Amino acid sequence: MQLDGKLISSGIYKNLEPRITKLKDNGIIPKIIVILIGNNEESKVYVNMKSKKCKDLGIICEIIRKGDNIPEQNIIELINENNIDNSVHGIMVQLPLPPHFDTDGILNMIYPIKDVDGLTESSLGSLAKGTPLFSPCTPLGCIYLLKKYNIDCKGKNVVVIGSSNLVGLPLSMMLIHHGATVTICNINTINTMQHTLRADIVISCCGVPNLVKKDWIKEDAILLDVGISKVDGKILGDIDFDDVKDKCSYITPVPGGIGPMTIAMLVKQIVESSEMTLLNNL
């Protein structure tokens, strides 16, 4: 069975619509600032997708585009300007940044209450304790999707392939807080297959196309594919969908699985940040 991120995300947007209307009725228009630096084509595509969904829902999405020659201090000043702007409810720096920038230093300038992408040290530290204000959107989308299909992580053996600060590590923390037993595999893992064969749930977020085959998984395993690669003009995930589809019980497609959930979680957290502003104004 496919875990349909498009279907679930459409339900999320439907539920957000009356909340956005209530905010506007109280004089608050949800607004996010997205800072896009450099000329990474994939980043441009992702930003445009986020902007389109915000526009569809009546959320202001202001994209600030800068060349990769911009001084780092100028980016920090830009973030600080929007930190103190009460009309702005979310600030997001599109990753990856060009390699000469201090990514963590820049992200950590965002106020936690406006960190709707959940990537500052403050947000990740709160996540580790199990008390996040906002969480990284892709891991949050994975957890949300599992819940909507009534897949309980408690007591499950889960293997996460990939240990990035963006997905693998925060997702592993979320899974632990939901009662899962988690194994994290990365490029240094010897024989990843020996771990996935024991897993009830395999989540791959390493960006290696078609890495996971049917001989990597046990019968009726649950598979979440977070990876996305372009090979000869075709979009592929980390999991060989055609090879595993008859052996697993659930699987996310690529595209149409975790990608739509990531955007939905971002929009949801923008609305939640806006609602905090409303509560503070009452």
Short mmCIF file of C-alpha atoms in Angstrom, two decimals:
data_model
loop_
_atom_site.label_atom_id
_atom_site.label_comp_id
_atom_site.label_asym_id
_atom_site.label_seq_id
_atom_site.Cartn_x
_atom_site.Cartn_y
_atom_site.Cartn_z
CA MET A 1 0.00 0.00 0.00
CA GLN A 2 1.29 3.45 -0.88
CA LEU A 3 1.52 6.12 1.82
CA ASP A 4 0.08 9.02 -0.16
CA GLY A 5 1.72 12.28 0.89
CA LYS A 6 -0.27 14.29 -1.63
CA LEU A 7 -3.57 13.05 -0.23
CA ILE A 8 -2.63 13.60 3.40
CA SER A 9 -1.14 17.05 2.74
CA SER A 10 -4.34 18.16 0.99
CA GLY A 11 -6.24 17.28 4.16
CA ILE A 12 -3.80 19.32 6.22
CA TYR A 13 -4.35 22.37 4.02
CA LYS A 14 -8.11 21.97 4.25
CA ASN A 15 -7.90 21.97 8.05
CA LEU A 16 -5.63 25.02 8.02
CA GLU A 17 -7.99 27.15 5.92
CA PRO A 18 -10.42 28.11 8.72
CA ARG A 19 -7.49 28.82 11.05
CA ILE A 20 -6.00 31.18 8.46
CA THR A 21 -9.39 32.85 8.03
CA LYS A 22 -9.64 33.38 11.80
CA LEU A 23 -6.19 34.95 11.85
CA LYS A 24 -7.11 37.34 9.06
CA ASP A 25 -10.38 38.21 10.79
CA ASN A 26 -8.23 39.31 13.73
CA GLY A 27 -5.92 41.41 11.56
CA ILE A 28 -3.07 38.92 11.20
CA ILE A 29 -1.94 37.75 7.77
CA PRO A 30 0.50 34.83 8.12
CA LYS A 31 3.82 35.75 6.57
CA ILE A 32 7.12 33.97 5.94
CA ILE A 33 10.41 35.35 4.68
CA VAL A 34 12.44 32.91 2.59
CA ILE A 35 16.08 33.82 1.99
CA LEU A 36 17.52 32.19 -1.13
CA ILE A 37 21.25 32.59 -1.69
CA GLY A 38 23.12 31.51 -4.82
CA ASN A 39 21.97 29.71 -7.94
CA ASN A 40 21.23 26.15 -6.85
CA GLU A 41 18.55 25.04 -9.31
CA GLU A 42 16.96 22.50 -6.97
CA SER A 43 16.71 25.15 -4.25
CA LYS A 44 14.92 27.47 -6.67
CA VAL A 45 12.41 24.72 -7.47
CA TYR A 46 11.75 23.97 -3.80
CA VAL A 47 11.32 27.64 -2.93
CA ASN A 48 8.87 28.16 -5.80
CA MET A 49 6.83 25.16 -4.65
CA LYS A 50 6.63 26.55 -1.11
CA SER A 51 5.73 29.99 -2.41
CA LYS A 52 2.94 28.62 -4.62
CA LYS A 53 1.34 26.67 -1.78
CA CYS A 54 1.49 29.69 0.53
CA LYS A 55 -0.10 31.87 -2.14
CA ASP A 56 -2.89 29.31 -2.67
CA LEU A 57 -3.73 29.54 1.05
CA GLY A 58 -3.46 33.32 1.37
CA ILE A 59 -0.15 33.24 3.25
CA ILE A 60 2.42 35.89 2.33
CA CYS A 61 5.66 34.28 1.17
CA GLU A 62 8.32 36.89 0.46
CA ILE A 63 11.34 35.43 -1.30
CA ILE A 64 14.55 37.42 -0.89
CA ARG A 65 17.10 36.36 -3.50
CA LYS A 66 20.77 37.15 -3.05
CA GLY A 67 23.90 36.21 -5.00
CA ASP A 68 26.51 33.99 -3.40
CA ASN A 69 28.86 36.98 -3.22
CA ILE A 70 26.74 38.69 -0.54
CA PRO A 71 28.72 39.28 2.68
CA GLU A 72 27.63 36.98 5.49
CA GLN A 73 27.06 39.96 7.79
CA ASN A 74 24.44 41.28 5.36
CA ILE A 75 22.50 38.03 5.67
CA ILE A 76 22.63 38.26 9.45
CA GLU A 77 21.38 41.86 9.32
CA LEU A 78 18.56 40.76 7.03
CA ILE A 79 17.53 38.04 9.48
CA ASN A 80 17.68 40.46 12.41
CA GLU A 81 15.45 42.97 10.58
CA ASN A 82 12.79 40.31 10.17
CA ASN A 83 13.26 38.94 13.69
CA ILE A 84 11.96 42.25 15.08
CA ASP A 85 9.28 42.76 12.41
CA ASN A 86 5.99 41.79 14.08
CA SER A 87 4.31 41.23 10.71
CA VAL A 88 6.71 38.36 9.97
CA HIS A 89 5.84 35.00 11.55
CA GLY A 90 8.46 32.76 9.98
CA ILE A 91 12.00 33.09 8.64
CA MET A 92 13.58 30.38 6.54
CA VAL A 93 17.02 30.17 4.94
CA GLN A 94 16.88 27.76 2.01
CA LEU A 95 19.55 25.09 2.23
CA PRO A 96 22.12 24.22 1.12
CA LEU A 97 23.99 27.49 1.33
CA PRO A 98 27.07 27.98 -0.85
CA PRO A 99 30.00 26.23 0.91
CA HIS A 100 31.83 29.36 2.04
CA PHE A 101 28.98 30.38 4.36
CA ASP A 102 28.71 29.39 8.03
CA THR A 103 25.36 27.60 7.77
CA ASP A 104 24.88 26.97 11.50
CA GLY A 105 25.95 30.49 12.41
CA ILE A 106 23.42 31.99 10.00
CA LEU A 107 20.55 29.66 10.99
CA ASN A 108 21.11 30.33 14.69
CA MET A 109 20.40 34.04 14.19
CA ILE A 110 16.71 33.22 13.61
CA TYR A 111 14.53 33.76 16.69
CA PRO A 112 13.16 30.39 17.90
CA ILE A 113 9.57 31.65 17.69
CA LYS A 114 10.13 32.34 13.97
CA ASP A 115 12.16 29.20 13.23
CA VAL A 116 9.33 27.49 11.36
CA ASP A 117 11.86 25.26 9.58
CA GLY A 118 13.02 23.93 12.97
CA LEU A 119 16.75 24.01 12.20
CA THR A 120 18.32 26.30 14.80
CA GLU A 121 20.33 24.83 17.66
CA SER A 122 17.60 26.02 20.02
CA SER A 123 14.92 24.12 18.10
CA LEU A 124 17.03 20.97 17.73
CA GLY A 125 17.98 21.06 21.41
CA SER A 126 14.31 21.29 22.41
CA LEU A 127 13.57 18.43 20.04
CA ALA A 128 16.20 16.28 21.74
CA LYS A 129 14.42 16.87 25.06
CA GLY A 130 11.07 16.08 23.49
CA THR A 131 9.71 19.62 23.91
CA PRO A 132 10.07 21.28 20.48
CA LEU A 133 8.38 24.55 19.62
CA PHE A 134 8.96 23.86 15.92
CA SER A 135 10.50 20.77 14.35
CA PRO A 136 12.42 20.14 11.11
CA CYS A 137 9.74 19.80 8.46
CA THR A 138 10.81 16.64 6.64
CA PRO A 139 11.16 14.47 9.78
CA LEU A 140 7.91 15.92 11.11
CA GLY A 141 6.23 15.02 7.81
CA CYS A 142 7.44 11.43 8.16
CA ILE A 143 5.98 11.10 11.66
CA TYR A 144 2.72 12.77 10.64
CA LEU A 145 2.30 10.46 7.66
CA LEU A 146 2.85 7.34 9.79
CA LYS A 147 0.25 8.56 12.29
CA LYS A 148 -2.35 9.26 9.60
CA TYR A 149 -2.03 5.66 8.40
CA ASN A 150 -2.28 4.39 12.00
CA ILE A 151 1.26 3.01 11.96
CA ASP A 152 2.43 2.96 15.58
CA CYS A 153 6.21 3.28 16.03
CA LYS A 154 6.12 2.13 19.65
CA GLY A 155 8.14 -1.05 20.07
CA LYS A 156 9.12 -1.15 16.40
CA ASN A 157 12.68 -1.69 15.18
CA VAL A 158 13.40 1.26 12.89
CA VAL A 159 16.47 1.71 10.70
CA VAL A 160 17.23 5.23 9.46
CA ILE A 161 19.72 5.35 6.59
CA GLY A 162 21.38 8.75 6.70
CA SER A 163 22.48 10.84 9.69
CA SER A 164 22.24 14.45 8.49
CA ASN A 165 21.24 17.29 10.80
CA LEU A 166 18.41 18.07 8.38
CA VAL A 167 16.65 14.70 8.40
CA GLY A 168 18.37 11.62 9.81
CA LEU A 169 19.33 12.83 13.29
CA PRO A 170 16.16 14.80 14.14
CA LEU A 171 13.97 12.03 12.71
CA SER A 172 15.77 9.49 14.90
CA MET A 173 15.11 11.62 17.97
CA MET A 174 11.41 11.90 17.08
CA LEU A 175 11.15 8.15 16.62
CA ILE A 176 12.79 7.51 19.99
CA HIS A 177 10.28 9.86 21.65
CA HIS A 178 7.54 7.79 20.00
CA GLY A 179 8.86 4.61 21.58
CA ALA A 180 10.79 3.12 18.65
CA THR A 181 14.09 1.29 18.87
CA VAL A 182 16.26 3.16 16.37
CA THR A 183 19.39 2.19 14.46
CA ILE A 184 21.10 4.94 12.46
CA CYS A 185 23.19 3.90 9.47
CA ASN A 186 25.46 6.18 7.48
CA ILE A 187 28.33 6.09 5.01
CA ASN A 188 30.60 4.55 7.67
CA THR A 189 28.23 1.70 8.52
CA ILE A 190 29.60 -1.73 7.69
CA ASN A 191 26.94 -3.86 5.96
CA THR A 192 23.85 -1.67 6.24
CA MET A 193 21.82 -4.56 4.84
CA GLN A 194 22.28 -6.62 8.01
CA HIS A 195 20.47 -3.87 9.92
CA THR A 196 17.63 -3.28 7.44
CA LEU A 197 16.82 -7.00 7.29
CA ARG A 198 15.80 -6.87 10.96
CA ALA A 199 13.83 -3.65 10.66
CA ASP A 200 10.06 -3.29 10.92
CA ILE A 201 10.40 0.19 9.40
CA VAL A 202 13.15 1.39 7.06
CA ILE A 203 13.50 5.11 6.39
CA SER A 204 16.12 6.11 3.84
CA CYS A 205 17.36 9.69 3.57
CA CYS A 206 20.85 9.32 2.12
CA GLY A 207 20.35 10.40 -1.51
CA VAL A 208 21.67 7.21 -3.11
CA PRO A 209 19.25 6.23 -5.90
CA ASN A 210 17.69 2.74 -5.70
CA LEU A 211 19.96 1.73 -2.81
CA VAL A 212 17.39 -0.37 -0.96
CA LYS A 213 16.34 -3.56 -2.79
CA LYS A 214 13.93 -6.33 -1.84
CA ASP A 215 16.75 -8.48 -0.50
CA TRP A 216 17.49 -5.66 2.00
CA ILE A 217 14.09 -5.90 3.74
CA LYS A 218 12.02 -8.49 5.53
CA GLU A 219 8.51 -9.46 4.46
CA ASP A 220 5.88 -6.77 5.11
CA ALA A 221 8.40 -4.10 6.13
CA ILE A 222 7.23 -0.48 6.13
CA LEU A 223 9.34 1.78 3.89
CA LEU A 224 9.64 5.57 3.88
CA ASP A 225 11.72 7.03 1.06
CA VAL A 226 13.02 10.52 1.81
CA GLY A 227 15.77 10.50 -0.80
CA ILE A 228 15.41 12.17 -4.16
CA SER A 229 17.87 12.04 -7.06
CA LYS A 230 17.72 12.81 -10.75
CA VAL A 231 19.23 10.13 -12.99
CA ASP A 232 19.03 10.53 -16.79
CA GLY A 233 16.18 12.99 -16.34
CA LYS A 234 14.18 10.63 -14.10
CA ILE A 235 13.36 11.30 -10.45
CA LEU A 236 14.41 8.39 -8.23
CA GLY A 237 14.28 7.72 -4.52
CA ASP A 238 16.67 5.79 -2.30
CA ILE A 239 14.39 2.75 -2.43
CA ASP A 240 13.93 0.72 -5.62
CA PHE A 241 10.15 1.03 -5.69
CA ASP A 242 9.47 -1.53 -8.42
CA ASP A 243 11.78 -4.07 -6.82
CA VAL A 244 10.35 -3.87 -3.29
CA LYS A 245 6.67 -3.03 -3.86
CA ASP A 246 5.42 -6.62 -3.68
CA LYS A 247 7.40 -7.46 -0.54
CA CYS A 248 6.70 -4.44 1.68
CA SER A 249 3.40 -3.63 3.39
CA TYR A 250 3.62 0.16 3.04
CA ILE A 251 5.82 2.43 0.95
CA THR A 252 6.04 6.11 0.06
CA PRO A 253 6.39 6.92 -3.64
CA VAL A 254 8.96 9.34 -5.06
CA PRO A 255 7.71 11.85 -5.95
CA GLY A 256 4.40 12.23 -4.11
CA GLY A 257 5.34 10.83 -0.71
CA ILE A 258 7.45 12.74 1.78
CA GLY A 259 8.01 15.81 -0.45
CA PRO A 260 4.42 17.10 -0.19
CA MET A 261 4.46 16.38 3.56
CA THR A 262 7.56 18.55 4.03
CA ILE A 263 5.85 21.58 2.49
CA ALA A 264 2.65 20.89 4.44
CA MET A 265 4.57 20.83 7.73
CA LEU A 266 6.23 24.15 6.90
CA VAL A 267 2.87 25.76 6.15
CA LYS A 268 1.36 24.27 9.32
CA GLN A 269 4.16 25.71 11.44
CA ILE A 270 3.80 29.14 9.81
CA VAL A 271 0.16 29.12 10.84
CA GLU A 272 1.05 27.98 14.37
CA SER A 273 3.59 30.81 14.71
CA SER A 274 0.95 33.27 13.50
CA GLU A 275 -1.49 31.94 16.09
CA MET A 276 1.08 32.60 18.82
CA THR A 277 1.15 36.22 17.69
CA LEU A 278 -2.64 36.34 17.92
CA LEU A 279 -2.59 34.95 21.46
CA ASN A 280 0.01 37.52 22.49
CA ASN A 281 -2.21 40.29 21.11
CA LEU A 282 -5.33 39.21 22.98
#
